[in-house]
Amino acid sequence: MTRVLVTGADGEIGRAVSHALVRAGYEVSALSLAFGAEHPADRLFVGDTTSVADVAAALDGVDAVAHFAAIPHPSLGTPYEVFRVNTDSTFNVLDQAGRRGVRRAVIASSINALGYPNNPHGTWPPSFPLDEHTPADIADAYSLSKSVDEQTAAYAHRRHGIDVVALRFPLVKWPSVLRDVAEEVARDPAAMAREGWAYLTMGDATRAVLRGLEVSTEGVLVAGLSAADTLLGGETLLLADRYTPGVPIIRPVSDTAALIDTTTAERALGFHPTESLHDGTAVAQPDPETPVRNLR
C-alpha cells in the first residue's frame, strides 16, 4: 500500500490524517469540495463524494481509502440533506473503491451510531461503558446516517471483498479546542452525560486511522474509540453517580477511566490512546507544513 485517498481532506480530521500519512511515507490523494489552505497531499482533487465522476477521478492509482467526507452534525443541514449526503458519499466511495479492487478502507463512523448523544427525546443508554454491542436508539438523521454507513461497509465487503474499519469517533478536536469545550461542559456536565464525556485528541485520532489502514483485519471491523479518561477528568464513578441516574455500570470502571469500552480497538487494531487532556501529554496542533500543489 503506497497511495491513500483521503476524502473530506479539507476538514479537521481529513487534514490531520493527510499530514500523518505523508509523515509516515505514504503518497496521498486528497478529495474535497474546496481547499481553503495549504495541504500536504501531492494530488488534490476538487470534487464531491456524491459524484460518481469526481470519486472515480480521485481513486485513480489508489491502494486504500480513508473516508471522512460528511456533514458532521445534524444541525448543519436539513435531516434529508444530512442523511442523503452522508450515506450517498459512503456508498459511492466504498462501492467504487471495491469495484476497482481497492482492498482496504477506513471510514469515519461515530459514537452517534448508537443514537444517544443527539437523541431529541433524551433517551439514556441501557448501561455503561458503551461498546459496539450497546443497543441503539436513533431519532436523528446524522446518527442514522452513521449507522447506515456501517451497514454500507458490510455491503461493500460482501459485494467486492474490500476490508473496512469503521472507527466510532467521539468528540475529536485539537487540545486547545478540547480545553475550551471542557470548560463549557464543566458548567453543565449533563450536556455530555449520555455519551460518557468521551473525547479523543486529534493526534490519537490520526494514529487510530493509520492503525486501521495498516493492520490486517478481514471483513468489517467496527471499533469504538475514546481517550483513556473523560473530557472532565476527575473520578468517573462520581460523575456517573451524579449525572447518569439509573444507568448501571456493568463492567469495572476505575478512577478516571472512560465510559467507552475500547477493547475492540485495542485487540484488533493494537490501538491505545497516548494523549490525555489532563496530564500534559496532548500534542498541540502543528503549523501548516507544505503548500497546495498539483490541483486538478
Tab-separated table of C-alpha atoms in Angstrom:
chain	number	residue	atom	x	y	z
A	1	MET	CA	0.000	0.000	0.000
A	2	THR	CA	1.575	3.251	-1.129
A	3	ARG	CA	-1.185	5.705	-2.112
A	4	VAL	CA	-4.160	6.549	0.073
A	5	LEU	CA	-7.192	8.595	-0.967
A	6	VAL	CA	-8.403	10.878	1.819
A	7	THR	CA	-11.924	12.206	1.307
A	8	GLY	CA	-13.122	15.232	3.213
A	9	ALA	CA	-9.457	16.151	3.098
A	10	ASP	CA	-10.033	19.849	3.847
A	11	GLY	CA	-11.809	19.041	7.125
A	12	GLU	CA	-10.107	18.931	10.504
A	13	ILE	CA	-9.632	15.177	10.688
A	14	GLY	CA	-9.009	14.841	6.958
A	15	ARG	CA	-6.187	17.384	7.080
A	16	ALA	CA	-4.639	15.865	10.185
A	17	VAL	CA	-4.774	12.364	8.692
A	18	SER	CA	-3.274	13.614	5.432
A	19	HIS	CA	-0.319	15.126	7.302
A	20	ALA	CA	0.133	11.938	9.323
A	21	LEU	CA	0.082	9.776	6.197
A	22	VAL	CA	2.686	11.936	4.465
A	23	ARG	CA	4.910	11.846	7.547
A	24	ALA	CA	4.566	8.053	7.586
A	25	GLY	CA	5.795	7.848	3.984
A	26	TYR	CA	2.547	7.397	2.091
A	27	GLU	CA	1.522	9.185	-1.080
A	28	VAL	CA	-1.786	10.974	-0.587
A	29	SER	CA	-4.600	11.841	-2.970
A	30	ALA	CA	-6.969	14.361	-1.400
A	31	LEU	CA	-10.599	14.940	-2.391
A	32	SER	CA	-12.608	17.854	-1.024
A	33	LEU	CA	-15.292	20.292	-2.089
A	34	ALA	CA	-12.624	23.009	-1.797
A	35	PHE	CA	-9.183	23.589	-0.327
A	36	GLY	CA	-9.046	26.679	1.841
A	37	ALA	CA	-5.426	26.446	2.963
A	38	GLU	CA	-2.170	24.617	2.429
A	39	HIS	CA	-2.392	20.857	2.116
A	40	PRO	CA	0.266	18.124	2.184
A	41	ALA	CA	-1.180	15.821	-0.493
A	42	ASP	CA	0.657	15.558	-3.811
A	43	ARG	CA	-2.623	15.054	-5.705
A	44	LEU	CA	-5.524	17.367	-4.924
A	45	PHE	CA	-8.986	16.875	-6.399
A	46	VAL	CA	-11.750	19.435	-6.017
A	47	GLY	CA	-14.958	17.444	-6.168
A	48	ASP	CA	-17.983	15.976	-4.460
A	49	THR	CA	-18.045	12.499	-2.908
A	50	THR	CA	-21.642	12.123	-4.064
A	51	SER	CA	-20.444	12.459	-7.685
A	52	VAL	CA	-19.559	9.236	-9.477
A	53	ALA	CA	-17.178	11.055	-11.831
A	54	ASP	CA	-15.388	13.003	-9.088
A	55	VAL	CA	-14.798	9.938	-6.955
A	56	ALA	CA	-13.661	7.907	-9.972
A	57	ALA	CA	-11.035	10.525	-10.818
A	58	ALA	CA	-9.757	10.694	-7.264
A	59	LEU	CA	-9.496	6.891	-6.970
A	60	ASP	CA	-7.051	6.624	-9.857
A	61	GLY	CA	-3.968	4.752	-8.708
A	62	VAL	CA	-5.193	4.422	-5.122
A	63	ASP	CA	-4.366	1.442	-2.880
A	64	ALA	CA	-6.521	2.338	0.138
A	65	VAL	CA	-9.149	4.864	1.223
A	66	ALA	CA	-9.612	6.978	4.346
A	67	HIS	CA	-13.151	8.342	4.077
A	68	PHE	CA	-14.081	11.413	6.137
A	69	ALA	CA	-16.336	13.385	3.798
A	70	ALA	CA	-19.650	14.061	5.546
A	71	ILE	CA	-21.959	16.644	7.022
A	72	PRO	CA	-20.627	16.225	10.576
A	73	HIS	CA	-23.574	17.328	12.702
A	74	PRO	CA	-27.378	17.182	12.460
A	75	SER	CA	-27.609	20.966	12.812
A	76	LEU	CA	-25.627	21.607	9.599
A	77	GLY	CA	-28.402	20.708	7.168
A	78	THR	CA	-31.950	19.507	6.951
A	79	PRO	CA	-32.475	15.918	8.104
A	80	TYR	CA	-32.806	14.837	4.487
A	81	GLU	CA	-29.647	16.672	3.416
A	82	VAL	CA	-27.603	15.224	6.265
A	83	PHE	CA	-28.788	11.676	5.663
A	84	ARG	CA	-28.563	11.831	1.868
A	85	VAL	CA	-25.104	13.385	1.657
A	86	ASN	CA	-23.546	11.140	4.277
A	87	THR	CA	-24.965	7.832	3.101
A	88	ASP	CA	-24.627	8.676	-0.604
A	89	SER	CA	-20.975	9.615	-0.112
A	90	THR	CA	-20.084	6.459	1.773
A	91	PHE	CA	-21.850	4.188	-0.699
A	92	ASN	CA	-20.270	5.927	-3.682
A	93	VAL	CA	-16.744	5.835	-2.263
A	94	LEU	CA	-16.798	2.251	-0.964
A	95	ASP	CA	-18.676	0.802	-3.934
A	96	GLN	CA	-16.356	2.381	-6.476
A	97	ALA	CA	-13.252	1.524	-4.454
A	98	GLY	CA	-14.369	-2.087	-4.151
A	99	ARG	CA	-15.160	-2.341	-7.860
A	100	ARG	CA	-11.647	-1.091	-8.668
A	101	GLY	CA	-10.050	-3.741	-6.497
A	102	VAL	CA	-9.071	-1.490	-3.598
A	103	ARG	CA	-8.784	-3.863	-0.676
A	104	ARG	CA	-8.723	-1.586	2.372
A	105	ALA	CA	-10.690	1.373	3.684
A	106	VAL	CA	-11.100	3.231	6.957
A	107	ILE	CA	-14.298	5.220	7.386
A	108	ALA	CA	-15.376	7.733	10.000
A	109	SER	CA	-18.271	6.321	11.936
A	110	SER	CA	-19.261	7.936	15.201
A	111	ILE	CA	-20.355	7.355	18.755
A	112	ASN	CA	-23.604	8.770	17.363
A	113	ALA	CA	-24.223	5.479	15.546
A	114	LEU	CA	-25.758	4.478	18.886
A	115	GLY	CA	-28.135	7.430	18.714
A	116	TYR	CA	-27.914	8.691	22.302
A	117	PRO	CA	-25.886	11.940	22.136
A	118	ASN	CA	-28.293	13.691	19.740
A	119	ASN	CA	-31.484	11.860	20.614
A	120	PRO	CA	-34.181	14.562	20.909
A	121	HIS	CA	-36.121	12.505	23.440
A	122	GLY	CA	-33.320	12.494	25.997
A	123	THR	CA	-33.059	8.707	25.877
A	124	TRP	CA	-30.320	7.180	28.045
A	125	PRO	CA	-28.100	4.236	27.127
A	126	PRO	CA	-29.135	0.998	28.849
A	127	SER	CA	-25.718	0.767	30.541
A	128	PHE	CA	-22.125	1.950	30.608
A	129	PRO	CA	-19.463	1.510	29.340
A	130	LEU	CA	-20.709	1.962	25.782
A	131	ASP	CA	-19.400	-0.519	23.240
A	132	GLU	CA	-20.102	-1.846	19.761
A	133	HIS	CA	-22.892	-4.066	21.115
A	134	THR	CA	-24.800	-1.384	23.012
A	135	PRO	CA	-28.375	-1.347	21.618
A	136	ALA	CA	-29.008	1.777	19.557
A	137	ASP	CA	-31.845	4.280	19.953
A	138	ILE	CA	-31.732	6.545	16.906
A	139	ALA	CA	-34.021	9.529	16.350
A	140	ASP	CA	-31.914	11.979	14.326
A	141	ALA	CA	-30.705	11.892	10.744
A	142	TYR	CA	-26.989	12.195	11.485
A	143	SER	CA	-26.958	9.222	13.844
A	144	LEU	CA	-28.997	7.224	11.348
A	145	SER	CA	-26.516	8.067	8.586
A	146	LYS	CA	-23.612	6.758	10.674
A	147	SER	CA	-25.454	3.521	11.398
A	148	VAL	CA	-26.246	3.088	7.705
A	149	ASP	CA	-22.613	3.843	6.799
A	150	GLU	CA	-21.554	0.835	8.874
A	151	GLN	CA	-24.101	-1.312	7.026
A	152	THR	CA	-22.784	0.063	3.729
A	153	ALA	CA	-19.318	-1.077	4.755
A	154	ALA	CA	-20.703	-4.580	5.299
A	155	TYR	CA	-22.344	-4.460	1.859
A	156	ALA	CA	-19.115	-3.349	0.184
A	157	HIS	CA	-17.171	-6.163	1.778
A	158	ARG	CA	-19.738	-8.814	0.852
A	159	ARG	CA	-20.095	-7.461	-2.666
A	160	HIS	CA	-16.497	-6.618	-3.547
A	161	GLY	CA	-14.258	-8.066	-0.846
A	162	ILE	CA	-12.966	-4.727	0.414
A	163	ASP	CA	-11.995	-4.831	4.103
A	164	VAL	CA	-13.321	-1.855	6.072
A	165	VAL	CA	-12.560	-0.460	9.506
A	166	ALA	CA	-15.331	1.811	10.809
A	167	LEU	CA	-13.993	3.964	13.632
A	168	ARG	CA	-16.636	5.250	16.036
A	169	PHE	CA	-15.120	8.602	16.897
A	170	PRO	CA	-16.272	10.567	19.933
A	171	LEU	CA	-15.631	14.319	20.092
A	172	VAL	CA	-12.340	14.815	18.215
A	173	LYS	CA	-10.519	18.150	18.297
A	174	TRP	CA	-7.075	19.589	18.803
A	175	PRO	CA	-6.246	20.066	22.512
A	176	SER	CA	-6.762	23.839	22.527
A	177	VAL	CA	-10.344	23.374	21.348
A	178	LEU	CA	-10.954	20.439	23.671
A	179	ARG	CA	-9.933	22.578	26.648
A	180	ASP	CA	-12.475	25.218	25.664
A	181	VAL	CA	-15.170	22.566	25.291
A	182	ALA	CA	-14.215	21.032	28.630
A	183	GLU	CA	-14.634	24.392	30.350
A	184	GLU	CA	-18.066	24.795	28.785
A	185	VAL	CA	-19.175	21.261	29.662
A	186	ALA	CA	-17.907	21.683	33.237
A	187	ARG	CA	-20.579	24.362	33.686
A	188	ASP	CA	-23.238	21.840	32.631
A	189	PRO	CA	-21.873	18.267	32.875
A	190	ALA	CA	-25.254	16.799	31.996
A	191	ALA	CA	-24.793	18.073	28.434
A	192	MET	CA	-22.386	15.226	27.542
A	193	ALA	CA	-23.504	12.629	30.073
A	194	ARG	CA	-25.285	10.402	27.547
A	195	GLU	CA	-22.001	9.902	25.681
A	196	GLY	CA	-19.983	9.445	28.842
A	197	TRP	CA	-18.000	12.686	28.332
A	198	ALA	CA	-15.974	10.844	25.702
A	199	TYR	CA	-13.304	12.606	23.666
A	200	LEU	CA	-10.191	11.861	21.634
A	201	THR	CA	-7.308	14.150	20.749
A	202	MET	CA	-6.613	14.746	17.083
A	203	GLY	CA	-3.214	13.113	17.441
A	204	ASP	CA	-4.721	9.898	18.786
A	205	ALA	CA	-7.454	10.000	16.139
A	206	THR	CA	-4.877	10.077	13.345
A	207	ARG	CA	-2.960	7.214	14.939
A	208	ALA	CA	-6.144	5.152	15.047
A	209	VAL	CA	-6.711	5.790	11.347
A	210	LEU	CA	-3.175	4.703	10.467
A	211	ARG	CA	-3.623	1.552	12.526
A	212	GLY	CA	-6.873	0.873	10.694
A	213	LEU	CA	-5.110	1.183	7.347
A	214	GLU	CA	-2.085	-0.886	8.293
A	215	VAL	CA	-3.330	-3.728	10.495
A	216	SER	CA	-4.572	-6.850	8.735
A	217	THR	CA	-8.210	-7.290	9.651
A	218	GLU	CA	-10.732	-9.071	7.458
A	219	GLY	CA	-14.312	-8.119	6.741
A	220	VAL	CA	-15.793	-5.130	8.549
A	221	LEU	CA	-14.494	-4.066	11.929
A	222	VAL	CA	-16.490	-1.532	13.957
A	223	ALA	CA	-14.359	-0.081	16.757
A	224	GLY	CA	-15.287	2.420	19.443
A	225	LEU	CA	-12.634	4.962	20.377
A	226	SER	CA	-12.002	7.215	23.346
A	227	ALA	CA	-9.226	8.774	25.345
A	228	ALA	CA	-8.378	6.793	28.460
A	229	ASP	CA	-10.146	9.375	30.642
A	230	THR	CA	-13.162	11.663	30.328
A	231	LEU	CA	-13.286	15.203	28.998
A	232	LEU	CA	-13.940	16.497	32.507
A	233	GLY	CA	-11.274	14.432	34.263
A	234	GLY	CA	-11.879	13.607	37.892
A	235	GLU	CA	-13.444	10.486	39.340
A	236	THR	CA	-15.565	8.808	36.666
A	237	LEU	CA	-17.834	6.987	39.110
A	238	LEU	CA	-18.630	10.213	40.932
A	239	LEU	CA	-19.562	11.854	37.624
A	240	ALA	CA	-21.705	8.891	36.651
A	241	ASP	CA	-23.466	8.732	40.013
A	242	ARG	CA	-24.421	12.398	39.799
A	243	TYR	CA	-25.239	12.864	36.112
A	244	THR	CA	-26.306	9.452	34.737
A	245	PRO	CA	-29.014	8.482	37.238
A	246	GLY	CA	-30.311	4.969	36.909
A	247	VAL	CA	-27.828	3.870	34.225
A	248	PRO	CA	-25.936	0.839	35.543
A	249	ILE	CA	-22.208	0.398	35.043
A	250	ILE	CA	-21.956	-3.254	34.089
A	251	ARG	CA	-18.165	-3.599	33.876
A	252	PRO	CA	-15.466	-2.305	36.211
A	253	VAL	CA	-14.568	1.363	35.688
A	254	SER	CA	-11.677	2.596	37.781
A	255	ASP	CA	-10.557	6.046	38.850
A	256	THR	CA	-10.728	8.486	35.901
A	257	ALA	CA	-11.331	5.832	33.226
A	258	ALA	CA	-13.502	6.478	30.185
A	259	LEU	CA	-17.063	5.203	29.891
A	260	ILE	CA	-16.320	3.795	26.429
A	261	ASP	CA	-15.108	0.208	26.117
A	262	THR	CA	-12.227	0.334	23.616
A	263	THR	CA	-11.338	-3.365	23.811
A	264	THR	CA	-12.037	-3.937	20.105
A	265	ALA	CA	-9.659	-1.179	19.029
A	266	GLU	CA	-7.015	-2.464	21.425
A	267	ARG	CA	-7.225	-6.111	20.399
A	268	ALA	CA	-7.932	-5.849	16.678
A	269	LEU	CA	-6.001	-2.685	15.807
A	270	GLY	CA	-3.397	-2.585	18.544
A	271	PHE	CA	-4.540	0.959	19.258
A	272	HIS	CA	-4.146	2.517	22.681
A	273	PRO	CA	-4.691	6.251	23.235
A	274	THR	CA	-1.475	8.001	24.260
A	275	GLU	CA	-2.739	11.544	24.846
A	276	SER	CA	-4.825	12.979	27.650
A	277	LEU	CA	-6.156	16.488	28.045
A	278	HIS	CA	-5.374	16.338	31.745
A	279	ASP	CA	-1.766	15.194	32.145
A	280	GLY	CA	0.234	17.250	29.650
A	281	THR	CA	0.526	14.520	27.019
A	282	ALA	CA	-1.856	16.109	24.477
A	283	VAL	CA	0.108	17.421	21.495
A	284	ALA	CA	-0.771	20.864	20.139
A	285	GLN	CA	-1.849	21.470	16.578
A	286	PRO	CA	1.226	21.767	14.315
A	287	ASP	CA	1.779	24.646	11.925
A	288	PRO	CA	0.976	24.022	8.222
A	289	GLU	CA	3.904	22.253	6.601
A	290	THR	CA	3.580	22.202	2.845
A	291	PRO	CA	1.893	24.250	0.106
A	292	VAL	CA	-1.050	23.346	-2.075
A	293	ARG	CA	0.140	21.652	-5.256
A	294	ASN	CA	-0.978	19.556	-8.219
A	295	LEU	CA	-4.563	20.811	-8.033
A	296	ARG	CA	-6.788	19.155	-10.631
